[in-house]
Tab-separated table of C-alpha atoms and ligand atoms in Angstrom:
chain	number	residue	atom	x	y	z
A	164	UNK	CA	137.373	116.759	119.746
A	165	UNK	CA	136.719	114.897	116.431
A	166	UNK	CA	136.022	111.707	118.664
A	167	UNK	CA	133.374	113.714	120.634
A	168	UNK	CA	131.770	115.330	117.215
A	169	UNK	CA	131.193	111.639	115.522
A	170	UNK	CA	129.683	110.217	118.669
A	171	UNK	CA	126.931	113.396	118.813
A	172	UNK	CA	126.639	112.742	115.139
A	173	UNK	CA	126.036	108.630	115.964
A	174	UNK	CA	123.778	109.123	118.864
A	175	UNK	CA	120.948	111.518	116.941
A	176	UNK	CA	121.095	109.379	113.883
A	177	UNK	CA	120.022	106.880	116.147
A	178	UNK	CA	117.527	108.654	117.710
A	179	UNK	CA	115.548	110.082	115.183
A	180	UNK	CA	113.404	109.039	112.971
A	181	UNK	CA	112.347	110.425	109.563
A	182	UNK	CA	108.491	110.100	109.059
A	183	UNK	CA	107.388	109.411	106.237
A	184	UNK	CA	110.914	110.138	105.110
A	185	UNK	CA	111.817	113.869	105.415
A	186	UNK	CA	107.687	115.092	105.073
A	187	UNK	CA	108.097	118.218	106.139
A	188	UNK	CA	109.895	119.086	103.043
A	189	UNK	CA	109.760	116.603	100.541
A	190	UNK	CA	106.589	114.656	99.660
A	191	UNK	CA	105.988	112.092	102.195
A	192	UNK	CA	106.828	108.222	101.371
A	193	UNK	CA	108.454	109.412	98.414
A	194	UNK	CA	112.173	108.762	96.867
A	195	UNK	CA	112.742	112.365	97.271
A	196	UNK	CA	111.739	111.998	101.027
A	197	UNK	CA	113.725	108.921	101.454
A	198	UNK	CA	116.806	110.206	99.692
A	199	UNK	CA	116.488	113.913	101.825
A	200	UNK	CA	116.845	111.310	104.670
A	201	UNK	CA	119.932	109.627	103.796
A	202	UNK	CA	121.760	112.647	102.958
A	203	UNK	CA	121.214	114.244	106.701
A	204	UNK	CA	122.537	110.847	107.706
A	205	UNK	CA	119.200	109.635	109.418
A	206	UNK	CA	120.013	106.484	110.225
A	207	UNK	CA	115.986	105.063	110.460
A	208	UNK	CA	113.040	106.274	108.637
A	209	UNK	CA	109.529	105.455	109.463
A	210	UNK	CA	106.975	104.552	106.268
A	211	UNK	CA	103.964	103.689	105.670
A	212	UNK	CA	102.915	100.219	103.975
A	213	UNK	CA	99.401	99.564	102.168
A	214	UNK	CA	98.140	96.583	100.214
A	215	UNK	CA	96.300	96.807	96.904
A	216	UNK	CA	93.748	94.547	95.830
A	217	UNK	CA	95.544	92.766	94.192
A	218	UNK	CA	98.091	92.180	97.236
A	219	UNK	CA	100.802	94.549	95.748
A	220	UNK	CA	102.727	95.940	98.704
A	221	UNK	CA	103.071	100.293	98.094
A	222	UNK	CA	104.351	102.762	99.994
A	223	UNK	CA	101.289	105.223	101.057
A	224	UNK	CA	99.395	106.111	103.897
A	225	UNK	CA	95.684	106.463	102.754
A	226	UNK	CA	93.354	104.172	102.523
A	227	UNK	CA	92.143	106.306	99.252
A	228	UNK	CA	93.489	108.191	96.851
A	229	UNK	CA	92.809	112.044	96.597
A	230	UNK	CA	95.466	113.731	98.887
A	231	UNK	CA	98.674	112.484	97.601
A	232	UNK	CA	97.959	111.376	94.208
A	233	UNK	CA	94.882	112.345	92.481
A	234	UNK	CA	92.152	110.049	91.525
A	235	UNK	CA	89.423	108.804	94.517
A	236	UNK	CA	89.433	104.691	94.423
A	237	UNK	CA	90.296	103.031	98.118
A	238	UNK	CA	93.463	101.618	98.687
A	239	UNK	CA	91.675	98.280	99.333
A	240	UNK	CA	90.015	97.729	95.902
A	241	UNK	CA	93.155	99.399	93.464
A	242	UNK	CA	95.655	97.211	90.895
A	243	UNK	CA	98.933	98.506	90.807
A	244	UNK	CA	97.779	99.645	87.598
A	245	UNK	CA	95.805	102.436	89.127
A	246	UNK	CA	98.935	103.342	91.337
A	247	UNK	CA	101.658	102.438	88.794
A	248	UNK	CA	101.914	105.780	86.775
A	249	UNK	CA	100.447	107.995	90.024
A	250	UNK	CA	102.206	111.332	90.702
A	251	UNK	CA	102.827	111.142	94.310
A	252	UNK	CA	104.971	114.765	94.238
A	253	UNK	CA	103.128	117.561	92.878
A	254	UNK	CA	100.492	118.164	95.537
A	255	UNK	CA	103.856	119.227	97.760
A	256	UNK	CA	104.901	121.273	95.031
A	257	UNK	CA	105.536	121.187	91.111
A	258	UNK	CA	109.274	120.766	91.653
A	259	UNK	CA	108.740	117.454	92.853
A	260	UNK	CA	106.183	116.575	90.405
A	261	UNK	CA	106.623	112.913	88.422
A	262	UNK	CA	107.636	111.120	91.921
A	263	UNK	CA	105.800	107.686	91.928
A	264	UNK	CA	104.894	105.888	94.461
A	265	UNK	CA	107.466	103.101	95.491
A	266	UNK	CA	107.075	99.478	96.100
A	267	UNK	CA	108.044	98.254	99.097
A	268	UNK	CA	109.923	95.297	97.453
A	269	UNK	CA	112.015	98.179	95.644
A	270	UNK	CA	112.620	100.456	98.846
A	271	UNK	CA	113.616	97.138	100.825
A	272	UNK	CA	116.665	96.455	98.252
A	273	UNK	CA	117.556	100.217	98.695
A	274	UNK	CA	117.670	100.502	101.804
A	275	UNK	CA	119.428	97.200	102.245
A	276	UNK	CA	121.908	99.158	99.790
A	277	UNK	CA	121.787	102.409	101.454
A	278	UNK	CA	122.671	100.603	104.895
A	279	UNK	CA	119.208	102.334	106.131
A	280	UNK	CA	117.010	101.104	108.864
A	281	UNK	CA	113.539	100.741	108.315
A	282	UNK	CA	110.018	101.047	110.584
A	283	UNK	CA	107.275	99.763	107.938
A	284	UNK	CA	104.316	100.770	109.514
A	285	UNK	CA	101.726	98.428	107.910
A	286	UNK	CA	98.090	100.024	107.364
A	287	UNK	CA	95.976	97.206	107.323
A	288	UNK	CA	93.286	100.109	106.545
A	289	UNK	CA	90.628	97.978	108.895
A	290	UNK	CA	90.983	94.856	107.203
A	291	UNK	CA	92.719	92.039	105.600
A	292	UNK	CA	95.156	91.258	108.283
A	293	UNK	CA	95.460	88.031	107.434
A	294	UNK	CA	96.485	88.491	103.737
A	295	UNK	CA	98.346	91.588	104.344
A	296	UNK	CA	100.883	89.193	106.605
A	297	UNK	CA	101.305	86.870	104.746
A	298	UNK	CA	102.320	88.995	101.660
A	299	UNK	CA	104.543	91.179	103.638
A	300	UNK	CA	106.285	87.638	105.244
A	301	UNK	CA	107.065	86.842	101.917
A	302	UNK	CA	108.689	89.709	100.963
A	303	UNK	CA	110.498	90.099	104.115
A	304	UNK	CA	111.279	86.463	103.431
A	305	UNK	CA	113.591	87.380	100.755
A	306	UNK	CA	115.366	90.237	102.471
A	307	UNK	CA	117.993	90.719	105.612
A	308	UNK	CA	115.382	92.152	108.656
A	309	UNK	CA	117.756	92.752	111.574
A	310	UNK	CA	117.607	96.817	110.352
A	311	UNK	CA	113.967	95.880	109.703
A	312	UNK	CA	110.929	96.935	112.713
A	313	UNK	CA	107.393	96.181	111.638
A	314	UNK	CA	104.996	98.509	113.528
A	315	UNK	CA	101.251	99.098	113.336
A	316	UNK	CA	97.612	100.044	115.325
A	317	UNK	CA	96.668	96.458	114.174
A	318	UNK	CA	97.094	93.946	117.248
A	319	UNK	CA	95.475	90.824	115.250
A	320	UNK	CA	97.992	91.872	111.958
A	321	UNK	CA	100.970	91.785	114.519
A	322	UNK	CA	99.722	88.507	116.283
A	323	UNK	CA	100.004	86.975	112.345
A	324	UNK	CA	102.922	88.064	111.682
A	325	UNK	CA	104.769	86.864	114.825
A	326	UNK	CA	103.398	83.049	113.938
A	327	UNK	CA	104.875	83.186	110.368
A	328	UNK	CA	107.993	85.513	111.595
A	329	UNK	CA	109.269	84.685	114.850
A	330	UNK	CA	112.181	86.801	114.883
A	331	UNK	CA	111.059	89.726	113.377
A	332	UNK	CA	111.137	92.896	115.108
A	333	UNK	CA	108.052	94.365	115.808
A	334	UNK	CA	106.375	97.058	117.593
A	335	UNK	CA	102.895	98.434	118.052
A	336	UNK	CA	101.596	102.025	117.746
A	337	UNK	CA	99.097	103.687	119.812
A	338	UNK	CA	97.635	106.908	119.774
A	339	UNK	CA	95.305	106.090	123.261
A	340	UNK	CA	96.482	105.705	126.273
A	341	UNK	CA	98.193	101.871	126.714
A	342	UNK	CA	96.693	99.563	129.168
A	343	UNK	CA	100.055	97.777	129.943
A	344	UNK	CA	98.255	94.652	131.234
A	345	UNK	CA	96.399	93.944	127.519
A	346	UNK	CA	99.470	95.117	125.808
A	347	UNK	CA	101.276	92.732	127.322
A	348	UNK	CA	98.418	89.893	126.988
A	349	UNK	CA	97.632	90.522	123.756
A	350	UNK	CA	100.524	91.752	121.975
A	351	UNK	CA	102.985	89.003	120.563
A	352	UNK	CA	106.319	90.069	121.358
A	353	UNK	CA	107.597	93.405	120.724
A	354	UNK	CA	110.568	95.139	121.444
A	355	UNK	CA	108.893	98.607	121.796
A	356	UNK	CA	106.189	100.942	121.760
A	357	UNK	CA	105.386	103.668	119.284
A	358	UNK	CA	103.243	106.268	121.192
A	359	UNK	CA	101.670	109.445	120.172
A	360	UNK	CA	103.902	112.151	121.842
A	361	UNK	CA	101.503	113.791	123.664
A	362	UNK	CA	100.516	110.862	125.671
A	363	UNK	CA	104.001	111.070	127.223
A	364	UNK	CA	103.481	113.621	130.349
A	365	UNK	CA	106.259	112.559	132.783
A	366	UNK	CA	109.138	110.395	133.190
A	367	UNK	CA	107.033	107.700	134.849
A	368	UNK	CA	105.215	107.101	131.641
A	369	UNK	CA	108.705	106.513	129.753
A	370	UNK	CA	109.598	104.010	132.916
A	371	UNK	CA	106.295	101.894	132.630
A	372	UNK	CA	107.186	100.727	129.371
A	373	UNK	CA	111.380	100.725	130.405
A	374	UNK	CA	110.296	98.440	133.573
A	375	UNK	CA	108.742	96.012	131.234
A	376	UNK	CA	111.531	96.033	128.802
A	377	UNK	CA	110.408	97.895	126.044
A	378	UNK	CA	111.870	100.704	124.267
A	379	UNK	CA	109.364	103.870	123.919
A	380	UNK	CA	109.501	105.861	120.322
A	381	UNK	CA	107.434	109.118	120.359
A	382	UNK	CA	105.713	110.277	117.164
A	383	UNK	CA	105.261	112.335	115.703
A	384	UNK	CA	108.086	115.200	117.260
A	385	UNK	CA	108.237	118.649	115.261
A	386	UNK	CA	109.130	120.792	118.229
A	387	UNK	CA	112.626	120.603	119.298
A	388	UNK	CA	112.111	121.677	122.842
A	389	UNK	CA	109.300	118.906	123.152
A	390	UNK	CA	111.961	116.712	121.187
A	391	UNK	CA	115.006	117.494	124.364
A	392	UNK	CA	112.201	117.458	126.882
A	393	UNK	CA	111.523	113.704	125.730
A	394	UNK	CA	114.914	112.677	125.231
A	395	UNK	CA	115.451	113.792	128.977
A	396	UNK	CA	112.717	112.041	130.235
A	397	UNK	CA	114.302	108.541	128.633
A	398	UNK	CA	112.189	108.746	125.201
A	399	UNK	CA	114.394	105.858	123.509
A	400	UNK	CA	113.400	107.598	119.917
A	401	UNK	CA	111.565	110.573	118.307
A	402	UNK	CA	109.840	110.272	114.936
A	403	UNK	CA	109.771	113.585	113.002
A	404	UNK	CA	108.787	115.406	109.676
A	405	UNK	CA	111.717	117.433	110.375
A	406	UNK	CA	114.861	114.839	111.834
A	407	UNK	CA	117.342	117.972	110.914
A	408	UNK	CA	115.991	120.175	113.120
A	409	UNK	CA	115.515	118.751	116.159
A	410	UNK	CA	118.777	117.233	116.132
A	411	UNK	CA	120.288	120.655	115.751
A	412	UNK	CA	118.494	121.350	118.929
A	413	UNK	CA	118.585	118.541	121.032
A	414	UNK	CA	122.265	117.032	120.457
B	529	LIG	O1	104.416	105.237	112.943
B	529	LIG	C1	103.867	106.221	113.720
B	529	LIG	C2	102.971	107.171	112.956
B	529	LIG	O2	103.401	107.281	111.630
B	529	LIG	C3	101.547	106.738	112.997
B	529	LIG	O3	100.646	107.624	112.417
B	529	LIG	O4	99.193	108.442	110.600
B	529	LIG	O5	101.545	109.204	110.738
B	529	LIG	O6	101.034	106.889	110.027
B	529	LIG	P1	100.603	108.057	110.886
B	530	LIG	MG1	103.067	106.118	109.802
């Protein structure tokens, strides 16, 4: 019975994701989301990667402040000085108030500690793709990848990456219907697609991207019925605010 317990505990840590860390009740892409995650055991978590001006490599989604920390300058023309002593807690709540925002380099060495895997979706926030690679090849440079997927909207960032990282996992993310013929032309290669859940209305659309030999991850999965419905359709991964719940659901 034991036996049977740790393998339902192995297989949902495997299949679910924590976006943005535990968002749904922590403050996303923070060290209290992060941390939420690796006490439920999730064994990957999904964040989100943005470079400064001056090519420091955070962890935030924006491509401004204003919703997460206060202040209004883009993402795109910011020092780490203007991020460096940013509250990135207290719009969830004042008990989480005094979070800062992490560097990547820093969440890299903890999750290499933490035995975590990692899906660094990189915001290229419509530009600098070229610069954005090679900063994030030298940081990944320095660090064990094989827990390690790079994901993101950005074809020409991933096609960059692949020429300076040819063994790095990546994926790409889509939130359109895919046209599997320019995926595949386009695309360097990837070992799976991140898809907006909704897009997925049958198990044929899981088996075009299993026929090609790709995994498909669904984001972003709140609702634990639509989490088992996916799962039974051949959904290789859900990514959800909430990992907790819908593997109390669906395993
Ligand atoms: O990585 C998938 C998903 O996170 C993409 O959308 O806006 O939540 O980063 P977003
Ligand atoms: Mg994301």
């Amino acid at each position: 019975m034991k036996k049977k317990t740790e393998k339902k505990q192995l297989n949902w840590c495997q299949k679910i994701a924590a976006h943005r860390g535990v968002s749904a009740h922590y403050p996303e892409n923070t060290w209290a989301a992060f941390e939420a995650a690796r006490q439920a055991s999730v064994q990957w978590i999904e964040t989100d990667v943005s470079m400064l001006q001056d090519e420091t490599l955070i962890i935030f989604h924006d491509d401004r402040q204003g919703r997460t920390v206060s202040g209004d300058k883009l993402v795109a023309e910011s020092l780490w000085a203007d991020f460096a002593d940013a509250d990135a807690g207290v719009w969830k709540g004042p008990a989480f108030g005094g979070q800062p925002v992490p560097l990547l380099a820093d969440l890299l060495v903890w999750g290499g500690q933490q035995g975590l895997r990692l899906n660094l979706e990189i915001k290229c926030h419509g530009s600098r793709q070229e610069r954005t690679a090679q900063q994030l090849a030298s940081v990944l440079q320095q660090t064990a990848t094989d827990g390690i997927v790079v994901s993101s909207f950005d074809v020409y960032f991933l096609q960059i990456l692949r020429q300076s990282m040819p063994d790095l996992r990546l994926a790409s993310i889509h939130d359109e219907p895919v046209q599997m013929s320019k995926l595949l032309a386009e695309t360097p290669a990837i070992e799976a697609v991140h898809l907006k859940h909704s897009l997925i209305r049958s198990p044929d659309d899981v088996a075009v991207f299993h026929d090609k030999g790709l995994d498909l991850r669904a984001w972003t999965v709140n609702d634990a019925d639509r989490a088992v419905q996916l799962f039974d359709w051949g959904v290789d991964m859900v990514i959800s605010d909430d990992p907790e719940q819908i593997s109390s659901a669906a395993f």
